[in-house]
């Protein structure tokens, strides 16, 4: 997208998460635990036409540099996402999200008999498979609509 077509202005310092699958940006915020009360300036563009993805979302989080561990879990819902760290208006670091091997405390197990669903203080723990995630407590596999299993 050329300069005069920029939908959201450039930021001075922070993180730009680009090439998020169209419509997933609110789930990205949920995974990152960002709900707007932190006071960081957030800009979101949703369903922007993109050559590579058809439609993409872009999130700009000012004043906060997300680290690779924080963002890798995004690969579950936004496998093509690019993380750009911005300092003084320049992109100083660009990386792709990488699929983690395990995801702890972010997704909830859909099995109501699972110990993680019993009200006990047990953090959810999933192994990441090629085509989904598997609960390490009860073995339940979730393949689709992962975002619906995000913990509040
Ligand atoms: N960006 C921003 N503020 C800045 C610098 C960049 O918001 N000060 C945004 C750009 O608008 C873009 C993303 O960060 O969405 C990556 O910037 P850049 O690497 O310059 O753009 P591209 O080359 O188009 O990125 P890619 O090759 O990853 O598509
Ligand atoms: Zn389970």
PDB file of C-alpha atoms and ligand atoms in Angstrom:
ATOM      1  CA  UNK A   1       0.000   0.000   0.000  1.00  0.00           C
ATOM      2  CA  UNK A   2       1.506   3.343  -0.993  1.00  0.00           C
ATOM      3  CA  UNK A   3       2.057   6.196   1.442  1.00  0.00           C
ATOM      4  CA  UNK A   4      -0.984   8.243   0.462  1.00  0.00           C
ATOM      5  CA  UNK A   5      -3.174   5.170   0.921  1.00  0.00           C
ATOM      6  CA  UNK A   6      -2.106   4.546   4.527  1.00  0.00           C
ATOM      7  CA  UNK A   7      -5.254   3.945   6.517  1.00  0.00           C
ATOM      8  CA  UNK A   8      -3.681   4.250   9.925  1.00  0.00           C
ATOM      9  CA  UNK A   9      -0.841   6.664  10.511  1.00  0.00           C
ATOM     10  CA  UNK A  10       2.703   5.501  11.179  1.00  0.00           C
ATOM     11  CA  UNK A  11       3.703   5.154  14.781  1.00  0.00           C
ATOM     12  CA  UNK A  12       6.815   6.475  16.513  1.00  0.00           C
ATOM     13  CA  UNK A  13       7.512   3.597  18.900  1.00  0.00           C
ATOM     14  CA  UNK A  14       5.878   0.248  19.466  1.00  0.00           C
ATOM     15  CA  UNK A  15       4.779  -2.862  17.594  1.00  0.00           C
ATOM     16  CA  UNK A  16       2.936  -3.277  14.315  1.00  0.00           C
ATOM     17  CA  UNK A  17       1.355  -6.680  13.770  1.00  0.00           C
ATOM     18  CA  UNK A  18       0.763  -6.904  10.043  1.00  0.00           C
ATOM     19  CA  UNK A  19      -0.697  -9.584   7.746  1.00  0.00           C
ATOM     20  CA  UNK A  20      -3.159 -10.814  10.357  1.00  0.00           C
ATOM     21  CA  UNK A  21      -5.852 -13.011   8.764  1.00  0.00           C
ATOM     22  CA  UNK A  22      -8.820 -10.797   7.898  1.00  0.00           C
ATOM     23  CA  UNK A  23     -11.183 -10.329  10.835  1.00  0.00           C
ATOM     24  CA  UNK A  24      -8.863 -11.872  13.467  1.00  0.00           C
ATOM     25  CA  UNK A  25      -7.510  -8.707  15.074  1.00  0.00           C
ATOM     26  CA  UNK A  26      -9.875  -8.763  18.049  1.00  0.00           C
ATOM     27  CA  UNK A  27      -8.846 -12.359  18.733  1.00  0.00           C
ATOM     28  CA  UNK A  28      -5.215 -11.259  18.475  1.00  0.00           C
ATOM     29  CA  UNK A  29      -5.848  -8.681  21.186  1.00  0.00           C
ATOM     30  CA  UNK A  30      -7.579 -11.325  23.313  1.00  0.00           C
ATOM     31  CA  UNK A  31      -4.619 -13.716  22.990  1.00  0.00           C
ATOM     32  CA  UNK A  32      -2.213 -10.942  23.923  1.00  0.00           C
ATOM     33  CA  UNK A  33      -4.387 -10.007  26.885  1.00  0.00           C
ATOM     34  CA  UNK A  34      -4.748  -6.448  25.657  1.00  0.00           C
ATOM     35  CA  UNK A  35      -8.155  -5.004  26.494  1.00  0.00           C
ATOM     36  CA  UNK A  36      -7.511  -1.311  26.124  1.00  0.00           C
ATOM     37  CA  UNK A  37      -7.266  -0.559  29.841  1.00  0.00           C
ATOM     38  CA  UNK A  38      -3.441  -0.519  29.717  1.00  0.00           C
ATOM     39  CA  UNK A  39      -3.571   2.956  28.248  1.00  0.00           C
ATOM     40  CA  UNK A  40      -1.451   2.156  25.173  1.00  0.00           C
ATOM     41  CA  UNK A  41      -2.690   3.836  22.007  1.00  0.00           C
ATOM     42  CA  UNK A  42      -4.059   1.085  19.755  1.00  0.00           C
ATOM     43  CA  UNK A  43      -4.974   1.395  16.090  1.00  0.00           C
ATOM     44  CA  UNK A  44      -6.645  -1.403  14.211  1.00  0.00           C
ATOM     45  CA  UNK A  45      -7.497  -1.706  10.544  1.00  0.00           C
ATOM     46  CA  UNK A  46      -9.686  -4.654   9.639  1.00  0.00           C
ATOM     47  CA  UNK A  47     -10.291  -6.366   6.308  1.00  0.00           C
ATOM     48  CA  UNK A  48      -7.837  -4.240   4.363  1.00  0.00           C
ATOM     49  CA  UNK A  49      -7.317  -5.578   0.809  1.00  0.00           C
ATOM     50  CA  UNK A  50      -3.981  -7.418   0.600  1.00  0.00           C
ATOM     51  CA  UNK A  51      -2.302  -8.982  -2.399  1.00  0.00           C
ATOM     52  CA  UNK A  52      -1.094 -12.017  -0.487  1.00  0.00           C
ATOM     53  CA  UNK A  53      -3.944 -12.664   1.928  1.00  0.00           C
ATOM     54  CA  UNK A  54      -7.001 -11.304   0.174  1.00  0.00           C
ATOM     55  CA  UNK A  55      -8.020  -9.420   3.311  1.00  0.00           C
ATOM     56  CA  UNK A  56      -5.803  -8.644   6.249  1.00  0.00           C
ATOM     57  CA  UNK A  57      -5.954  -6.882   9.595  1.00  0.00           C
ATOM     58  CA  UNK A  58      -3.231  -4.618  10.948  1.00  0.00           C
ATOM     59  CA  UNK A  59      -2.718  -3.768  14.614  1.00  0.00           C
ATOM     60  CA  UNK A  60      -0.511  -0.965  15.865  1.00  0.00           C
ATOM     61  CA  UNK A  61       0.336  -0.917  19.540  1.00  0.00           C
ATOM     62  CA  UNK A  62       2.142   2.225  20.587  1.00  0.00           C
ATOM     63  CA  UNK A  63       4.718   2.367  23.322  1.00  0.00           C
ATOM     64  CA  UNK A  64       4.987  -1.385  23.726  1.00  0.00           C
ATOM     65  CA  UNK A  65       7.467  -3.830  22.150  1.00  0.00           C
ATOM     66  CA  UNK A  66       6.020  -7.322  22.139  1.00  0.00           C
ATOM     67  CA  UNK A  67       8.500 -10.167  22.410  1.00  0.00           C
ATOM     68  CA  UNK A  68       8.639 -13.278  20.236  1.00  0.00           C
ATOM     69  CA  UNK A  69       7.166 -15.587  22.908  1.00  0.00           C
ATOM     70  CA  UNK A  70       4.197 -13.305  23.358  1.00  0.00           C
ATOM     71  CA  UNK A  71       3.440 -13.250  19.683  1.00  0.00           C
ATOM     72  CA  UNK A  72       4.200 -16.850  18.659  1.00  0.00           C
ATOM     73  CA  UNK A  73       0.886 -17.998  20.050  1.00  0.00           C
ATOM     74  CA  UNK A  74      -0.744 -15.725  17.474  1.00  0.00           C
ATOM     75  CA  UNK A  75       0.394 -18.212  14.837  1.00  0.00           C
ATOM     76  CA  UNK A  76      -2.581 -20.373  15.796  1.00  0.00           C
ATOM     77  CA  UNK A  77      -5.050 -17.830  14.450  1.00  0.00           C
ATOM     78  CA  UNK A  78      -2.835 -15.613  12.282  1.00  0.00           C
ATOM     79  CA  UNK A  79      -0.162 -17.882  10.772  1.00  0.00           C
ATOM     80  CA  UNK A  80       1.004 -15.256   8.268  1.00  0.00           C
ATOM     81  CA  UNK A  81       1.403 -12.440  10.785  1.00  0.00           C
ATOM     82  CA  UNK A  82       4.498 -10.245  10.638  1.00  0.00           C
ATOM     83  CA  UNK A  83       5.791  -8.498  13.741  1.00  0.00           C
ATOM     84  CA  UNK A  84       7.451  -5.140  13.202  1.00  0.00           C
ATOM     85  CA  UNK A  85       9.195  -3.395  16.072  1.00  0.00           C
ATOM     86  CA  UNK A  86       9.219   0.359  15.524  1.00  0.00           C
ATOM     87  CA  UNK A  87      11.665   2.788  17.095  1.00  0.00           C
ATOM     88  CA  UNK A  88      11.689   6.424  16.193  1.00  0.00           C
ATOM     89  CA  UNK A  89       9.440   5.718  13.185  1.00  0.00           C
ATOM     90  CA  UNK A  90      11.821   3.103  11.716  1.00  0.00           C
ATOM     91  CA  UNK A  91      11.163  -0.636  11.475  1.00  0.00           C
ATOM     92  CA  UNK A  92      14.147  -1.938  13.486  1.00  0.00           C
ATOM     93  CA  UNK A  93      13.069  -5.581  13.619  1.00  0.00           C
ATOM     94  CA  UNK A  94      10.771  -7.654  11.442  1.00  0.00           C
ATOM     95  CA  UNK A  95       9.900 -11.268  12.138  1.00  0.00           C
ATOM     96  CA  UNK A  96       7.273 -13.857  11.353  1.00  0.00           C
ATOM     97  CA  UNK A  97       5.320 -15.633  14.061  1.00  0.00           C
ATOM     98  CA  UNK A  98       6.492 -19.192  14.691  1.00  0.00           C
ATOM     99  CA  UNK A  99       4.278 -22.021  15.785  1.00  0.00           C
ATOM    100  CA  UNK A 100       5.022 -22.829  19.429  1.00  0.00           C
ATOM    101  CA  UNK A 101       5.142 -26.445  20.665  1.00  0.00           C
ATOM    102  CA  UNK A 102       2.967 -25.765  23.691  1.00  0.00           C
ATOM    103  CA  UNK A 103       0.388 -23.196  24.656  1.00  0.00           C
ATOM    104  CA  UNK A 104      -0.228 -22.665  28.349  1.00  0.00           C
ATOM    105  CA  UNK A 105      -3.045 -20.719  29.972  1.00  0.00           C
ATOM    106  CA  UNK A 106      -4.502 -19.163  26.845  1.00  0.00           C
ATOM    107  CA  UNK A 107      -7.019 -21.633  25.447  1.00  0.00           C
ATOM    108  CA  UNK A 108      -9.752 -23.406  27.390  1.00  0.00           C
ATOM    109  CA  UNK A 109     -10.467 -27.112  26.986  1.00  0.00           C
ATOM    110  CA  UNK A 110     -13.902 -27.845  25.482  1.00  0.00           C
ATOM    111  CA  UNK A 111     -14.259 -31.052  27.552  1.00  0.00           C
ATOM    112  CA  UNK A 112     -16.407 -30.144  30.567  1.00  0.00           C
ATOM    113  CA  UNK A 113     -15.026 -33.144  32.483  1.00  0.00           C
ATOM    114  CA  UNK A 114     -11.447 -31.959  32.025  1.00  0.00           C
ATOM    115  CA  UNK A 115      -9.661 -31.029  35.258  1.00  0.00           C
ATOM    116  CA  UNK A 116      -8.871 -27.624  33.769  1.00  0.00           C
ATOM    117  CA  UNK A 117     -12.650 -27.002  33.587  1.00  0.00           C
ATOM    118  CA  UNK A 118     -13.462 -28.139  37.119  1.00  0.00           C
ATOM    119  CA  UNK A 119     -12.865 -24.892  38.918  1.00  0.00           C
ATOM    120  CA  UNK A 120      -9.559 -26.202  40.294  1.00  0.00           C
ATOM    121  CA  UNK A 121      -6.670 -23.774  39.936  1.00  0.00           C
ATOM    122  CA  UNK A 122      -5.161 -25.712  37.021  1.00  0.00           C
ATOM    123  CA  UNK A 123      -3.801 -23.780  34.092  1.00  0.00           C
ATOM    124  CA  UNK A 124      -4.778 -25.116  30.678  1.00  0.00           C
ATOM    125  CA  UNK A 125      -1.942 -26.737  28.742  1.00  0.00           C
ATOM    126  CA  UNK A 126      -2.095 -27.745  25.090  1.00  0.00           C
ATOM    127  CA  UNK A 127       0.336 -29.455  22.770  1.00  0.00           C
ATOM    128  CA  UNK A 128       0.350 -27.883  19.298  1.00  0.00           C
ATOM    129  CA  UNK A 129      -0.268 -30.384  16.496  1.00  0.00           C
ATOM    130  CA  UNK A 130       0.057 -29.810  12.759  1.00  0.00           C
ATOM    131  CA  UNK A 131      -3.677 -29.295  12.427  1.00  0.00           C
ATOM    132  CA  UNK A 132      -4.857 -28.240  15.875  1.00  0.00           C
ATOM    133  CA  UNK A 133      -4.080 -28.460  19.579  1.00  0.00           C
ATOM    134  CA  UNK A 134      -4.373 -31.317  22.106  1.00  0.00           C
ATOM    135  CA  UNK A 135      -5.199 -30.895  25.794  1.00  0.00           C
ATOM    136  CA  UNK A 136      -2.340 -32.381  27.813  1.00  0.00           C
ATOM    137  CA  UNK A 137      -4.727 -33.212  30.678  1.00  0.00           C
ATOM    138  CA  UNK A 138      -7.535 -35.090  28.922  1.00  0.00           C
ATOM    139  CA  UNK A 139      -6.367 -35.579  25.334  1.00  0.00           C
ATOM    140  CA  UNK A 140      -9.204 -33.633  23.729  1.00  0.00           C
ATOM    141  CA  UNK A 141      -8.188 -32.303  20.328  1.00  0.00           C
ATOM    142  CA  UNK A 142      -9.422 -28.956  19.028  1.00  0.00           C
ATOM    143  CA  UNK A 143      -8.945 -28.523  15.298  1.00  0.00           C
ATOM    144  CA  UNK A 144     -11.204 -25.679  14.289  1.00  0.00           C
ATOM    145  CA  UNK A 145     -12.359 -22.322  15.559  1.00  0.00           C
ATOM    146  CA  UNK A 146      -9.517 -22.059  18.068  1.00  0.00           C
ATOM    147  CA  UNK A 147     -10.427 -18.460  18.730  1.00  0.00           C
ATOM    148  CA  UNK A 148     -13.704 -19.610  20.276  1.00  0.00           C
ATOM    149  CA  UNK A 149     -11.686 -21.391  22.947  1.00  0.00           C
ATOM    150  CA  UNK A 150      -9.752 -18.363  24.068  1.00  0.00           C
ATOM    151  CA  UNK A 151      -9.886 -17.852  27.817  1.00  0.00           C
ATOM    152  CA  UNK A 152     -11.422 -14.593  28.960  1.00  0.00           C
TER     153      UNK A 152
HETATM  154  N1  LIG B   1       4.698   1.035  10.120  1.00  0.00           N
HETATM  155  C1  LIG B   1       4.113   1.931  11.010  1.00  0.00           C
HETATM  156  N2  LIG B   1       4.858   2.924  11.559  1.00  0.00           N
HETATM  157  C2  LIG B   1       6.153   3.089  11.238  1.00  0.00           C
HETATM  158  C3  LIG B   1       6.770   2.194  10.330  1.00  0.00           C
HETATM  159  C4  LIG B   1       5.997   1.168   9.772  1.00  0.00           C
HETATM  160  O1  LIG B   1       2.933   1.791  11.339  1.00  0.00           O
HETATM  161  N3  LIG B   1       6.836   4.100  11.791  1.00  0.00           N
HETATM  162  C5  LIG B   1       3.883  -0.064   9.566  1.00  0.00           C
HETATM  163  C6  LIG B   1       3.685  -0.003   8.073  1.00  0.00           C
HETATM  164  O2  LIG B   1       2.531   0.780   7.780  1.00  0.00           O
HETATM  165  C7  LIG B   1       3.464  -1.462   7.719  1.00  0.00           C
HETATM  166  C8  LIG B   1       4.337  -2.195   8.740  1.00  0.00           C
HETATM  167  O3  LIG B   1       4.579  -1.277   9.803  1.00  0.00           O
HETATM  168  O4  LIG B   1       2.115  -1.849   7.927  1.00  0.00           O
HETATM  169  C9  LIG B   1       5.652  -2.662   8.177  1.00  0.00           C
HETATM  170  O5  LIG B   1       6.348  -1.553   7.642  1.00  0.00           O
HETATM  171  P1  LIG B   1       7.336  -1.721   6.407  1.00  0.00           P
HETATM  172  O6  LIG B   1       8.282  -2.821   6.696  1.00  0.00           O
HETATM  173  O7  LIG B   1       7.891  -0.378   6.097  1.00  0.00           O
HETATM  174  O8  LIG B   1       6.304  -2.086   5.258  1.00  0.00           O
HETATM  175  P2  LIG B   1       6.378  -3.229   4.157  1.00  0.00           P
HETATM  176  O9  LIG B   1       7.714  -3.244   3.508  1.00  0.00           O
HETATM  177  O10 LIG B   1       5.178  -3.054   3.294  1.00  0.00           O
HETATM  178  O11 LIG B   1       6.195  -4.532   5.044  1.00  0.00           O
HETATM  179  P3  LIG B   1       6.160  -6.074   4.557  1.00  0.00           P
HETATM  180  O12 LIG B   1       7.325  -6.279   3.652  1.00  0.00           O
HETATM  181  O13 LIG B   1       6.258  -6.834   5.875  1.00  0.00           O
HETATM  182  O14 LIG B   1       4.834  -6.252   3.891  1.00  0.00           O
HETATM  183 ZN1  LIG B   2      -8.848 -31.099  28.632  1.00  0.00          ZN
END
